[in-house]
Amino acid sequence: MIGRLRERIRFERPVIGDDGAGGGPLGWAPIAETPEVFAAVTATTGSEPVAADQRQAQVMWQVTIRARDDLSAEWRIVWRGQPLDILGILPEPRRAYLTLLARSGAGQ
């Protein structure tokens, strides 16, 4: 498996900007502890649902990384400059790796 982890990804966490009224726009900040992580990235499915009378291409991804215990499904992955929303975090039985289910194209 380790030879398949050839892609570099990074994780970002959501941050809320301050508009002076207790809220603000949503932004993203890199996770400083691990600026880049090696991963295996594979497209699993694709679709083009219609929203607001426009087609929205979406791709589902499977991202495999070495196991870590600080991940959150609120974070996102950035791979080759493309943001991927994390939908699920699946541990491997041996706990050496994690498989992240992610989506690109929706709400990006």
Short mmCIF file of C-alpha atoms in Angstrom, two decimals, residues 11 60-65 71-77 84-91 98-103:
data_model
loop_
_atom_site.label_atom_id
_atom_site.label_comp_id
_atom_site.label_asym_id
_atom_site.label_seq_id
_atom_site.Cartn_x
_atom_site.Cartn_y
_atom_site.Cartn_z
CA PHE A 11 -6.30 19.36 4.70
CA MET A 60 -16.92 10.82 -5.77
CA TRP A 61 -13.38 10.08 -4.62
CA GLN A 62 -11.67 7.51 -2.44
CA VAL A 63 -8.59 8.94 -0.72
CA THR A 64 -6.35 6.59 1.27
CA ILE A 65 -3.84 7.97 3.77
CA LEU A 71 -9.27 14.16 11.17
CA SER A 72 -12.69 15.75 11.06
CA ALA A 73 -15.43 15.34 8.45
CA GLU A 74 -15.83 19.14 8.68
CA TRP A 75 -12.45 19.56 7.00
CA ARG A 76 -11.84 19.36 3.28
CA ILE A 77 -9.07 17.93 1.14
CA LEU A 84 -12.89 17.81 -2.08
CA ASP A 85 -15.58 17.72 0.61
CA ILE A 86 -15.02 14.88 3.11
CA LEU A 87 -18.18 12.77 3.41
CA GLY A 88 -16.89 9.92 5.54
CA ILE A 89 -13.81 8.55 7.31
CA LEU A 90 -13.45 4.75 7.23
CA PRO A 91 -10.76 3.02 9.32
CA LEU A 98 -7.79 5.47 6.60
CA THR A 99 -10.05 5.70 3.59
CA LEU A 100 -11.73 9.05 3.13
CA LEU A 101 -14.85 9.27 0.99
CA ALA A 102 -14.98 12.67 -0.67
CA ARG A 103 -16.92 14.63 -3.29
#
